[in-house]
PDB file of C-alpha atoms in Angstrom:
ATOM      1  CA  UNK A   1      14.525 -15.105   5.873  1.00 43.00           C
ATOM      2  CA  UNK A   2      12.934 -16.958   8.779  1.00 46.00           C
ATOM      3  CA  UNK A   3      15.425 -18.433  11.191  1.00 46.00           C
ATOM      4  CA  UNK A   4      15.996 -22.181  11.383  1.00 53.00           C
ATOM      5  CA  UNK A   5      13.671 -22.493  14.313  1.00 64.00           C
ATOM      6  CA  UNK A   6      10.438 -23.381  12.524  1.00 77.00           C
ATOM      7  CA  UNK A   7       9.708 -27.105  12.153  1.00 85.00           C
ATOM      8  CA  UNK A   8      10.189 -29.097   8.977  1.00 85.00           C
ATOM      9  CA  UNK A   9       7.178 -31.205   8.009  1.00 89.00           C
ATOM     10  CA  UNK A  10       6.957 -34.345   5.934  1.00 89.00           C
ATOM     11  CA  UNK A  11       4.853 -34.079   2.789  1.00 90.00           C
ATOM     12  CA  UNK A  12       2.400 -36.699   4.072  1.00 91.00           C
ATOM     13  CA  UNK A  13       1.874 -34.758   7.306  1.00 93.00           C
ATOM     14  CA  UNK A  14       1.015 -31.573   5.404  1.00 93.00           C
ATOM     15  CA  UNK A  15      -1.336 -33.412   3.048  1.00 93.00           C
ATOM     16  CA  UNK A  16      -3.268 -34.828   5.995  1.00 94.00           C
ATOM     17  CA  UNK A  17      -4.065 -31.318   7.296  1.00 94.00           C
ATOM     18  CA  UNK A  18      -7.086 -30.714   5.072  1.00 93.00           C
ATOM     19  CA  UNK A  19     -10.008 -30.270   7.469  1.00 93.00           C
ATOM     20  CA  UNK A  20     -11.699 -27.343   9.182  1.00 92.00           C
ATOM     21  CA  UNK A  21     -10.010 -28.377  12.427  1.00 93.00           C
ATOM     22  CA  UNK A  22      -6.521 -28.263  10.920  1.00 94.00           C
ATOM     23  CA  UNK A  23      -5.899 -26.824   7.467  1.00 94.00           C
ATOM     24  CA  UNK A  24      -2.415 -26.358   6.018  1.00 95.00           C
ATOM     25  CA  UNK A  25      -1.453 -25.103   2.563  1.00 94.00           C
ATOM     26  CA  UNK A  26       1.951 -24.683   0.976  1.00 91.00           C
ATOM     27  CA  UNK A  27       3.644 -22.294  -1.413  1.00 88.00           C
ATOM     28  CA  UNK A  28       6.818 -23.988  -2.531  1.00 84.00           C
ATOM     29  CA  UNK A  29       8.516 -25.228   0.621  1.00 85.00           C
ATOM     30  CA  UNK A  30       6.670 -22.829   2.935  1.00 88.00           C
ATOM     31  CA  UNK A  31       3.882 -24.292   5.097  1.00 91.00           C
ATOM     32  CA  UNK A  32       0.999 -22.122   6.319  1.00 92.00           C
ATOM     33  CA  UNK A  33      -1.554 -23.024   8.979  1.00 93.00           C
ATOM     34  CA  UNK A  34      -4.650 -21.119   7.815  1.00 92.00           C
ATOM     35  CA  UNK A  35      -7.171 -22.872  10.053  1.00 93.00           C
ATOM     36  CA  UNK A  36      -8.018 -19.645  11.867  1.00 91.00           C
ATOM     37  CA  UNK A  37      -8.502 -17.814   8.558  1.00 90.00           C
ATOM     38  CA  UNK A  38     -11.093 -20.183   7.082  1.00 90.00           C
ATOM     39  CA  UNK A  39     -14.105 -18.247   8.375  1.00 87.00           C
ATOM     40  CA  UNK A  40     -12.591 -14.907   7.316  1.00 85.00           C
ATOM     41  CA  UNK A  41     -11.828 -15.871   3.716  1.00 86.00           C
ATOM     42  CA  UNK A  42     -13.954 -13.692   1.379  1.00 79.00           C
ATOM     43  CA  UNK A  43     -14.710 -16.701  -0.821  1.00 79.00           C
ATOM     44  CA  UNK A  44     -15.678 -18.888   2.115  1.00 83.00           C
ATOM     45  CA  UNK A  45     -13.775 -21.539   4.018  1.00 85.00           C
ATOM     46  CA  UNK A  46     -14.989 -24.398   1.799  1.00 88.00           C
ATOM     47  CA  UNK A  47     -13.049 -22.955  -1.128  1.00 86.00           C
ATOM     48  CA  UNK A  48      -9.824 -23.106   0.867  1.00 89.00           C
ATOM     49  CA  UNK A  49     -10.554 -26.614   2.107  1.00 92.00           C
ATOM     50  CA  UNK A  50     -10.571 -27.812  -1.506  1.00 91.00           C
ATOM     51  CA  UNK A  51      -6.857 -27.021  -1.510  1.00 90.00           C
ATOM     52  CA  UNK A  52      -6.137 -28.142   2.048  1.00 93.00           C
ATOM     53  CA  UNK A  53      -2.784 -29.901   2.287  1.00 93.00           C
ATOM     54  CA  UNK A  54      -1.837 -28.780  -1.234  1.00 92.00           C
ATOM     55  CA  UNK A  55       0.329 -26.148  -2.902  1.00 90.00           C
ATOM     56  CA  UNK A  56      -1.716 -23.022  -3.668  1.00 88.00           C
ATOM     57  CA  UNK A  57       0.887 -21.018  -5.595  1.00 83.00           C
ATOM     58  CA  UNK A  58      -0.755 -21.609  -8.978  1.00 83.00           C
ATOM     59  CA  UNK A  59      -4.362 -21.023  -7.929  1.00 83.00           C
ATOM     60  CA  UNK A  60      -3.493 -17.824  -6.020  1.00 82.00           C
ATOM     61  CA  UNK A  61      -1.783 -16.395  -9.084  1.00 75.00           C
ATOM     62  CA  UNK A  62      -4.435 -17.531 -11.566  1.00 70.00           C
ATOM     63  CA  UNK A  63      -5.948 -14.366 -13.045  1.00 62.00           C
ATOM     64  CA  UNK A  64      -8.798 -16.284 -14.676  1.00 62.00           C
ATOM     65  CA  UNK A  65     -10.126 -17.760 -11.437  1.00 61.00           C
ATOM     66  CA  UNK A  66      -9.083 -14.957  -9.111  1.00 62.00           C
ATOM     67  CA  UNK A  67      -5.709 -13.241  -8.888  1.00 63.00           C
ATOM     68  CA  UNK A  68      -4.969 -12.443  -5.244  1.00 70.00           C
ATOM     69  CA  UNK A  69      -3.740  -9.078  -4.018  1.00 68.00           C
ATOM     70  CA  UNK A  70      -0.571  -8.451  -2.060  1.00 69.00           C
ATOM     71  CA  UNK A  71      -2.692  -8.229   1.077  1.00 71.00           C
ATOM     72  CA  UNK A  72      -3.604 -11.898   0.613  1.00 78.00           C
ATOM     73  CA  UNK A  73       0.064 -12.863   0.515  1.00 78.00           C
ATOM     74  CA  UNK A  74       0.760 -10.736   3.571  1.00 77.00           C
ATOM     75  CA  UNK A  75      -2.002 -12.561   5.441  1.00 81.00           C
ATOM     76  CA  UNK A  76      -0.479 -15.838   4.304  1.00 84.00           C
ATOM     77  CA  UNK A  77       2.949 -14.791   5.609  1.00 82.00           C
ATOM     78  CA  UNK A  78       1.404 -14.189   9.033  1.00 83.00           C
ATOM     79  CA  UNK A  79       0.441 -17.892   9.158  1.00 88.00           C
ATOM     80  CA  UNK A  80       3.838 -19.378   8.291  1.00 87.00           C
ATOM     81  CA  UNK A  81       4.416 -22.361  10.600  1.00 88.00           C
ATOM     82  CA  UNK A  82       7.280 -24.213   8.962  1.00 87.00           C
ATOM     83  CA  UNK A  83       8.631 -25.852   5.840  1.00 87.00           C
ATOM     84  CA  UNK A  84       7.891 -29.046   3.959  1.00 88.00           C
ATOM     85  CA  UNK A  85      10.560 -31.518   2.892  1.00 86.00           C
ATOM     86  CA  UNK A  86       9.352 -33.351  -0.205  1.00 82.00           C
ATOM     87  CA  UNK A  87      10.743 -36.644  -1.492  1.00 81.00           C
ATOM     88  CA  UNK A  88      13.497 -35.016  -3.544  1.00 81.00           C
ATOM     89  CA  UNK A  89      14.721 -33.065  -0.500  1.00 83.00           C
ATOM     90  CA  UNK A  90      14.671 -36.208   1.673  1.00 82.00           C
ATOM     91  CA  UNK A  91      16.559 -38.082  -1.023  1.00 82.00           C
ATOM     92  CA  UNK A  92      19.232 -35.378  -1.035  1.00 81.00           C
ATOM     93  CA  UNK A  93      19.411 -35.575   2.772  1.00 82.00           C
ATOM     94  CA  UNK A  94      19.980 -39.329   2.632  1.00 82.00           C
ATOM     95  CA  UNK A  95      22.916 -38.848   0.241  1.00 83.00           C
ATOM     96  CA  UNK A  96      24.434 -35.893   2.062  1.00 82.00           C
ATOM     97  CA  UNK A  97      27.611 -36.053   4.137  1.00 81.00           C
ATOM     98  CA  UNK A  98      26.216 -33.207   6.245  1.00 82.00           C
ATOM     99  CA  UNK A  99      22.425 -33.596   6.323  1.00 80.00           C
ATOM    100  CA  UNK A 100      22.096 -30.961   9.044  1.00 80.00           C
ATOM    101  CA  UNK A 101      23.087 -28.373   6.438  1.00 79.00           C
ATOM    102  CA  UNK A 102      19.826 -29.186   4.627  1.00 78.00           C
ATOM    103  CA  UNK A 103      17.343 -29.964   7.376  1.00 77.00           C
ATOM    104  CA  UNK A 104      15.739 -28.506   9.277  1.00 76.00           C
ATOM    105  CA  UNK A 105      14.712 -26.186   6.488  1.00 78.00           C
ATOM    106  CA  UNK A 106      15.552 -23.598   5.360  1.00 74.00           C
ATOM    107  CA  UNK A 107      18.937 -25.006   4.310  1.00 78.00           C
ATOM    108  CA  UNK A 108      22.235 -23.251   4.850  1.00 78.00           C
ATOM    109  CA  UNK A 109      24.135 -21.971   1.808  1.00 77.00           C
ATOM    110  CA  UNK A 110      26.058 -25.247   1.653  1.00 81.00           C
ATOM    111  CA  UNK A 111      22.842 -27.202   2.034  1.00 79.00           C
ATOM    112  CA  UNK A 112      21.209 -25.263  -0.802  1.00 80.00           C
ATOM    113  CA  UNK A 113      24.204 -26.013  -3.010  1.00 81.00           C
ATOM    114  CA  UNK A 114      23.764 -29.704  -2.280  1.00 80.00           C
ATOM    115  CA  UNK A 115      20.093 -29.494  -3.151  1.00 80.00           C
ATOM    116  CA  UNK A 116      20.982 -27.861  -6.464  1.00 81.00           C
ATOM    117  CA  UNK A 117      23.519 -30.571  -7.264  1.00 80.00           C
ATOM    118  CA  UNK A 118      20.857 -33.211  -6.565  1.00 78.00           C
ATOM    119  CA  UNK A 119      18.178 -31.400  -8.534  1.00 76.00           C
ATOM    120  CA  UNK A 120      16.108 -30.899  -5.396  1.00 72.00           C
ATOM    121  CA  UNK A 121      16.207 -27.113  -5.034  1.00 68.00           C
ATOM    122  CA  UNK A 122      12.971 -26.475  -6.924  1.00 66.00           C
ATOM    123  CA  UNK A 123      10.445 -24.764  -4.708  1.00 60.00           C
ATOM    124  CA  UNK A 124      12.918 -24.484  -1.852  1.00 67.00           C
ATOM    125  CA  UNK A 125      14.907 -21.810  -3.667  1.00 55.00           C
ATOM    126  CA  UNK A 126      11.830 -19.945  -4.876  1.00 50.00           C
ATOM    127  CA  UNK A 127      10.047 -19.798  -1.543  1.00 53.00           C
ATOM    128  CA  UNK A 128      12.940 -19.482   0.907  1.00 49.00           C
ATOM    129  CA  UNK A 129      16.071 -17.996  -0.595  1.00 42.00           C
ATOM    130  CA  UNK A 130      14.536 -15.483  -2.982  1.00 42.00           C
ATOM    131  CA  UNK A 131      12.182 -12.602  -2.350  1.00 46.00           C
ATOM    132  CA  UNK A 132       9.137 -12.142  -4.597  1.00 48.00           C
ATOM    133  CA  UNK A 133       8.890  -8.786  -6.295  1.00 47.00           C
ATOM    134  CA  UNK A 134       5.322  -7.526  -6.114  1.00 50.00           C
ATOM    135  CA  UNK A 135       4.284  -6.145  -9.484  1.00 49.00           C
ATOM    136  CA  UNK A 136       1.957  -3.469  -8.130  1.00 51.00           C
ATOM    137  CA  UNK A 137       4.636  -1.856  -5.957  1.00 55.00           C
ATOM    138  CA  UNK A 138       7.900  -2.954  -7.548  1.00 57.00           C
ATOM    139  CA  UNK A 139       9.390  -3.878  -4.181  1.00 57.00           C
ATOM    140  CA  UNK A 140      10.153  -7.179  -2.528  1.00 51.00           C
ATOM    141  CA  UNK A 141      10.870  -6.291   1.085  1.00 57.00           C
ATOM    142  CA  UNK A 142      11.048  -3.477   3.621  1.00 59.00           C
ATOM    143  CA  UNK A 143      14.704  -2.889   2.718  1.00 59.00           C
ATOM    144  CA  UNK A 144      13.635  -1.819  -0.779  1.00 61.00           C
ATOM    145  CA  UNK A 145      11.682   1.085   0.681  1.00 62.00           C
ATOM    146  CA  UNK A 146      14.938   2.923   1.369  1.00 66.00           C
ATOM    147  CA  UNK A 147      16.067   2.781  -2.279  1.00 70.00           C
ATOM    148  CA  UNK A 148      15.838   6.146  -4.020  1.00 77.00           C
ATOM    149  CA  UNK A 149      13.596   6.151  -7.091  1.00 79.00           C
ATOM    150  CA  UNK A 150      15.209   6.894 -10.451  1.00 81.00           C
ATOM    151  CA  UNK A 151      12.794   9.650 -11.543  1.00 83.00           C
ATOM    152  CA  UNK A 152      13.642   9.486 -15.251  1.00 83.00           C
ATOM    153  CA  UNK A 153      13.328   5.716 -15.454  1.00 79.00           C
ATOM    154  CA  UNK A 154      10.130   5.712 -13.393  1.00 80.00           C
ATOM    155  CA  UNK A 155       8.483   8.282 -15.669  1.00 85.00           C
ATOM    156  CA  UNK A 156       9.510   6.442 -18.841  1.00 81.00           C
ATOM    157  CA  UNK A 157       8.161   3.174 -17.471  1.00 76.00           C
ATOM    158  CA  UNK A 158       4.861   4.244 -15.915  1.00 78.00           C
ATOM    159  CA  UNK A 159       4.003   7.528 -17.685  1.00 85.00           C
ATOM    160  CA  UNK A 160       2.630   8.926 -14.434  1.00 88.00           C
ATOM    161  CA  UNK A 161       4.433  11.822 -12.731  1.00 89.00           C
ATOM    162  CA  UNK A 162       7.908  13.176 -13.377  1.00 90.00           C
ATOM    163  CA  UNK A 163       9.343  13.703  -9.895  1.00 88.00           C
ATOM    164  CA  UNK A 164      11.812  16.263 -11.252  1.00 88.00           C
ATOM    165  CA  UNK A 165       9.012  18.633 -12.282  1.00 91.00           C
ATOM    166  CA  UNK A 166       6.279  20.337 -10.173  1.00 92.00           C
ATOM    167  CA  UNK A 167       3.552  17.816  -9.432  1.00 90.00           C
ATOM    168  CA  UNK A 168       0.414  19.988  -9.156  1.00 89.00           C
ATOM    169  CA  UNK A 169      -0.130  20.759 -12.825  1.00 90.00           C
ATOM    170  CA  UNK A 170       0.992  17.280 -13.865  1.00 91.00           C
ATOM    171  CA  UNK A 171      -1.863  15.825 -11.812  1.00 86.00           C
ATOM    172  CA  UNK A 172      -4.264  18.551 -12.958  1.00 86.00           C
ATOM    173  CA  UNK A 173      -3.542  18.022 -16.666  1.00 88.00           C
ATOM    174  CA  UNK A 174      -2.808  14.305 -16.519  1.00 85.00           C
ATOM    175  CA  UNK A 175      -6.291  13.006 -17.335  1.00 84.00           C
ATOM    176  CA  UNK A 176      -5.559   9.846 -15.332  1.00 81.00           C
ATOM    177  CA  UNK A 177      -8.329   7.319 -14.852  1.00 79.00           C
ATOM    178  CA  UNK A 178      -9.258   6.332 -11.330  1.00 73.00           C
ATOM    179  CA  UNK A 179      -7.861   2.803 -11.694  1.00 73.00           C
ATOM    180  CA  UNK A 180      -4.545   3.992 -13.126  1.00 80.00           C
ATOM    181  CA  UNK A 181      -4.229   6.753 -10.523  1.00 78.00           C
ATOM    182  CA  UNK A 182      -4.890   4.404  -7.602  1.00 74.00           C
ATOM    183  CA  UNK A 183      -2.484   1.834  -9.011  1.00 75.00           C
ATOM    184  CA  UNK A 184       0.278   4.420  -9.279  1.00 81.00           C
ATOM    185  CA  UNK A 185      -0.190   6.149  -5.913  1.00 78.00           C
ATOM    186  CA  UNK A 186       0.176   2.764  -4.210  1.00 75.00           C
ATOM    187  CA  UNK A 187       3.544   2.242  -5.908  1.00 77.00           C
ATOM    188  CA  UNK A 188       6.259   3.533  -3.537  1.00 78.00           C
ATOM    189  CA  UNK A 189       8.439   6.322  -4.910  1.00 81.00           C
ATOM    190  CA  UNK A 190      11.258   7.764  -2.840  1.00 79.00           C
ATOM    191  CA  UNK A 191      12.555  11.232  -3.565  1.00 75.00           C
ATOM    192  CA  UNK A 192      16.086  12.195  -2.552  1.00 70.00           C
ATOM    193  CA  UNK A 193      16.269  10.454   0.812  1.00 66.00           C
ATOM    194  CA  UNK A 194      12.953  11.606   2.185  1.00 67.00           C
ATOM    195  CA  UNK A 195      12.749  15.142   0.808  1.00 77.00           C
ATOM    196  CA  UNK A 196       9.530  16.319  -0.834  1.00 79.00           C
ATOM    197  CA  UNK A 197       9.102  16.407  -4.591  1.00 84.00           C
ATOM    198  CA  UNK A 198       8.272  19.930  -5.887  1.00 88.00           C
ATOM    199  CA  UNK A 199       4.560  20.710  -5.780  1.00 89.00           C
ATOM    200  CA  UNK A 200       4.323  24.261  -7.209  1.00 90.00           C
ATOM    201  CA  UNK A 201       7.837  24.930  -8.494  1.00 88.00           C
ATOM    202  CA  UNK A 202       7.604  28.640  -7.684  1.00 89.00           C
ATOM    203  CA  UNK A 203       7.397  31.087  -4.744  1.00 88.00           C
ATOM    204  CA  UNK A 204       4.532  29.048  -3.288  1.00 88.00           C
ATOM    205  CA  UNK A 205       6.763  26.032  -2.733  1.00 87.00           C
ATOM    206  CA  UNK A 206       7.653  26.867   0.925  1.00 84.00           C
ATOM    207  CA  UNK A 207       3.920  26.702   1.750  1.00 81.00           C
ATOM    208  CA  UNK A 208       3.942  22.987   0.889  1.00 82.00           C
ATOM    209  CA  UNK A 209       6.630  22.203   3.479  1.00 80.00           C
ATOM    210  CA  UNK A 210       5.100  23.307   6.747  1.00 80.00           C
ATOM    211  CA  UNK A 211       6.659  22.040   9.988  1.00 82.00           C
ATOM    212  CA  UNK A 212       4.169  20.279  12.272  1.00 84.00           C
ATOM    213  CA  UNK A 213       4.416  22.911  15.014  1.00 91.00           C
ATOM    214  CA  UNK A 214       3.380  25.733  12.662  1.00 88.00           C
ATOM    215  CA  UNK A 215      -0.168  24.372  12.377  1.00 88.00           C
ATOM    216  CA  UNK A 216      -1.099  24.584  16.089  1.00 91.00           C
ATOM    217  CA  UNK A 217       0.853  27.846  16.413  1.00 93.00           C
ATOM    218  CA  UNK A 218      -1.315  29.471  13.719  1.00 90.00           C
ATOM    219  CA  UNK A 219      -4.662  27.835  14.374  1.00 90.00           C
ATOM    220  CA  UNK A 220      -4.911  27.478  18.147  1.00 93.00           C
ATOM    221  CA  UNK A 221      -5.073  31.275  18.760  1.00 94.00           C
ATOM    222  CA  UNK A 222      -7.737  31.583  16.028  1.00 92.00           C
ATOM    223  CA  UNK A 223      -9.772  28.725  17.464  1.00 89.00           C
ATOM    224  CA  UNK A 224      -9.453  30.172  20.960  1.00 91.00           C
ATOM    225  CA  UNK A 225     -10.590  33.617  19.748  1.00 92.00           C
ATOM    226  CA  UNK A 226     -13.507  32.148  17.813  1.00 88.00           C
ATOM    227  CA  UNK A 227     -14.551  30.142  20.864  1.00 89.00           C
ATOM    228  CA  UNK A 228     -14.391  33.275  23.033  1.00 89.00           C
ATOM    229  CA  UNK A 229     -16.520  35.283  20.599  1.00 88.00           C
ATOM    230  CA  UNK A 230     -19.042  32.440  20.336  1.00 86.00           C
ATOM    231  CA  UNK A 231     -19.250  32.249  24.141  1.00 86.00           C
ATOM    232  CA  UNK A 232     -20.374  35.854  24.382  1.00 87.00           C
ATOM    233  CA  UNK A 233     -23.428  35.080  22.276  1.00 84.00           C
ATOM    234  CA  UNK A 234     -24.462  31.946  24.144  1.00 86.00           C
ATOM    235  CA  UNK A 235     -26.045  31.679  27.560  1.00 83.00           C
ATOM    236  CA  UNK A 236     -24.421  28.464  28.862  1.00 89.00           C
ATOM    237  CA  UNK A 237     -21.214  26.508  28.514  1.00 88.00           C
ATOM    238  CA  UNK A 238     -23.293  23.487  27.478  1.00 91.00           C
ATOM    239  CA  UNK A 239     -24.521  25.357  24.413  1.00 90.00           C
ATOM    240  CA  UNK A 240     -20.960  26.381  23.590  1.00 90.00           C
ATOM    241  CA  UNK A 241     -19.701  22.804  23.884  1.00 91.00           C
ATOM    242  CA  UNK A 242     -22.593  21.509  21.741  1.00 91.00           C
ATOM    243  CA  UNK A 243     -21.980  24.020  18.937  1.00 89.00           C
ATOM    244  CA  UNK A 244     -18.241  23.449  19.136  1.00 89.00           C
ATOM    245  CA  UNK A 245     -18.591  19.670  18.765  1.00 92.00           C
ATOM    246  CA  UNK A 246     -21.194  20.078  16.012  1.00 92.00           C
ATOM    247  CA  UNK A 247     -18.860  22.336  14.075  1.00 89.00           C
ATOM    248  CA  UNK A 248     -15.984  19.917  14.556  1.00 89.00           C
ATOM    249  CA  UNK A 249     -18.062  17.002  13.240  1.00 93.00           C
ATOM    250  CA  UNK A 250     -19.423  18.956  10.262  1.00 93.00           C
ATOM    251  CA  UNK A 251     -15.988  20.203   9.262  1.00 89.00           C
ATOM    252  CA  UNK A 252     -14.498  16.718   9.579  1.00 90.00           C
ATOM    253  CA  UNK A 253     -17.185  15.285   7.295  1.00 91.00           C
ATOM    254  CA  UNK A 254     -16.819  18.171   4.846  1.00 88.00           C
ATOM    255  CA  UNK A 255     -13.055  17.803   4.671  1.00 86.00           C
ATOM    256  CA  UNK A 256     -13.333  14.040   4.244  1.00 86.00           C
ATOM    257  CA  UNK A 257     -15.860  14.545   1.449  1.00 83.00           C
ATOM    258  CA  UNK A 258     -13.594  17.021  -0.334  1.00 77.00           C
ATOM    259  CA  UNK A 259     -10.604  14.714  -0.095  1.00 76.00           C
ATOM    260  CA  UNK A 260     -12.625  11.712  -1.140  1.00 73.00           C
ATOM    261  CA  UNK A 261     -14.096  13.547  -4.110  1.00 69.00           C
ATOM    262  CA  UNK A 262     -10.947  15.300  -5.320  1.00 65.00           C
ATOM    263  CA  UNK A 263      -8.359  12.613  -4.830  1.00 61.00           C
ATOM    264  CA  UNK A 264     -10.358   9.458  -5.519  1.00 59.00           C
ATOM    265  CA  UNK A 265     -12.521  10.511  -8.431  1.00 58.00           C
ATOM    266  CA  UNK A 266     -12.291   9.171 -11.966  1.00 53.00           C
ATOM    267  CA  UNK A 267     -11.355  11.318 -14.943  1.00 52.00           C
ATOM    268  CA  UNK A 268     -14.939  12.348 -15.697  1.00 52.00           C
ATOM    269  CA  UNK A 269     -15.531  13.711 -12.202  1.00 52.00           C
ATOM    270  CA  UNK A 270     -12.132  15.419 -12.241  1.00 54.00           C
ATOM    271  CA  UNK A 271     -12.992  17.001 -15.596  1.00 57.00           C
ATOM    272  CA  UNK A 272     -16.302  18.236 -14.140  1.00 57.00           C
ATOM    273  CA  UNK A 273     -14.552  19.741 -11.110  1.00 57.00           C
ATOM    274  CA  UNK A 274     -12.024  21.494 -13.342  1.00 59.00           C
ATOM    275  CA  UNK A 275     -14.803  22.947 -15.499  1.00 61.00           C
ATOM    276  CA  UNK A 276     -16.793  24.064 -12.462  1.00 61.00           C
ATOM    277  CA  UNK A 277     -13.778  25.790 -10.911  1.00 60.00           C
ATOM    278  CA  UNK A 278     -13.064  27.516 -14.220  1.00 61.00           C
ATOM    279  CA  UNK A 279     -16.653  28.867 -14.348  1.00 61.00           C
ATOM    280  CA  UNK A 280     -16.390  30.117 -10.762  1.00 57.00           C
ATOM    281  CA  UNK A 281     -13.116  31.854 -11.610  1.00 56.00           C
ATOM    282  CA  UNK A 282     -14.637  33.509 -14.675  1.00 56.00           C
ATOM    283  CA  UNK A 283     -17.738  34.648 -12.793  1.00 54.00           C
ATOM    284  CA  UNK A 284     -16.022  35.951  -9.680  1.00 51.00           C
ATOM    285  CA  UNK A 285     -12.628  37.149 -10.897  1.00 48.00           C
ATOM    286  CA  UNK A 286     -12.768  37.922 -14.596  1.00 47.00           C
ATOM    287  CA  UNK A 287     -16.299  39.281 -14.170  1.00 47.00           C
ATOM    288  CA  UNK A 288     -14.983  42.333 -12.304  1.00 44.00           C
ATOM    289  CA  UNK A 289     -13.212  43.742 -15.366  1.00 41.00           C
ATOM    290  CA  UNK A 290     -16.373  44.911 -17.209  1.00 42.00           C
ATOM    291  CA  UNK A 291     -17.463  46.650 -13.985  1.00 40.00           C
ATOM    292  CA  UNK A 292     -14.101  48.402 -13.689  1.00 41.00           C
ATOM    293  CA  UNK A 293     -14.177  49.392 -17.365  1.00 41.00           C
ATOM    294  CA  UNK A 294     -17.690  50.832 -17.116  1.00 40.00           C
ATOM    295  CA  UNK A 295     -16.674  52.811 -14.028  1.00 41.00           C
TER     296      UNK A 295
END
C-alpha cells in the first residue's frame, strides 16, 4: 500500500484535469496523472481525453470495447499521484471525531472503519486496501510469487501440465493451441521452493540441471580449439575475426529461429514438426535394420 505521503485531491480538482496539458483519471480512489502517456497510448491520446477527469475502471475492464492487459494496469500504477476524496468521504470526515484517521488518504484502519460505518468506503476499499487478483496469472502482488503451487489443484483447474510428472512428454503429447500455451506459460507456477520440475523423469534428468559454470568449462576449450584450427587455414587475423563473428551471428539467428518455431508455434506447426522428426528417425535409424539383415 502506498504510504500516506501522496496528496488527497478534491473531486472537482480531478475532474478539471481533462486536457492534453494535464490529464488525470481515477480508478476508485486512486488518482493517476497520465499526461505523459497520452502520445504513447496505442489507441491515441484523444481516446484517453474523452475520459479525462473521470473513473476509467469500467471502460478498462470492458471486454466489448477493449479489455486491457495487465501491462496497462502496471503502466497506470506507475502514474499514481494521489487519492481522491469524493463527497461521501468528505461527509464522513466532517462527522468524524478524528478526521486525520481518514484524510489524507489512504485512511488508517480506524479511518476505514469509520468510512464503512458511514457508508463511504466504496471505491476506497477496493482501490486502496485490497489487492486485485489478475486472472491471467492468479497473483495479486510480488509476495504471491513466493507461494508454492499446489500441483494437483493447478492441473485440475487448468488442464495444462502436471508438475508431479515429467514435463517433456506432457508438452509433446499435449496438443495445446498457441493461445492456450502462451496463456499458461505466463501463469506463474512455483515448484518446491525454487527446485526444477522433472523434465525427463529418468537417467537423463541430471542433464537438465546444469550449473552455470559447467557451460563455459565444457565449451570454452572447444571454441578455443576450433578457433586455433580455423586460424591455421586463414592467412590473416582479420579473416579469422570476420569468420568468427559471422559464425556467431548465424548461430544466434539459427538458435533464435529454432526456439521461436518450437516453443511459439501453434498445434498445427507442432504436429508438422513431430511428423517430420518421426520421418527422419525412421529414415536414419530404423532404416539401418534392413541393411544389417541383408548383410
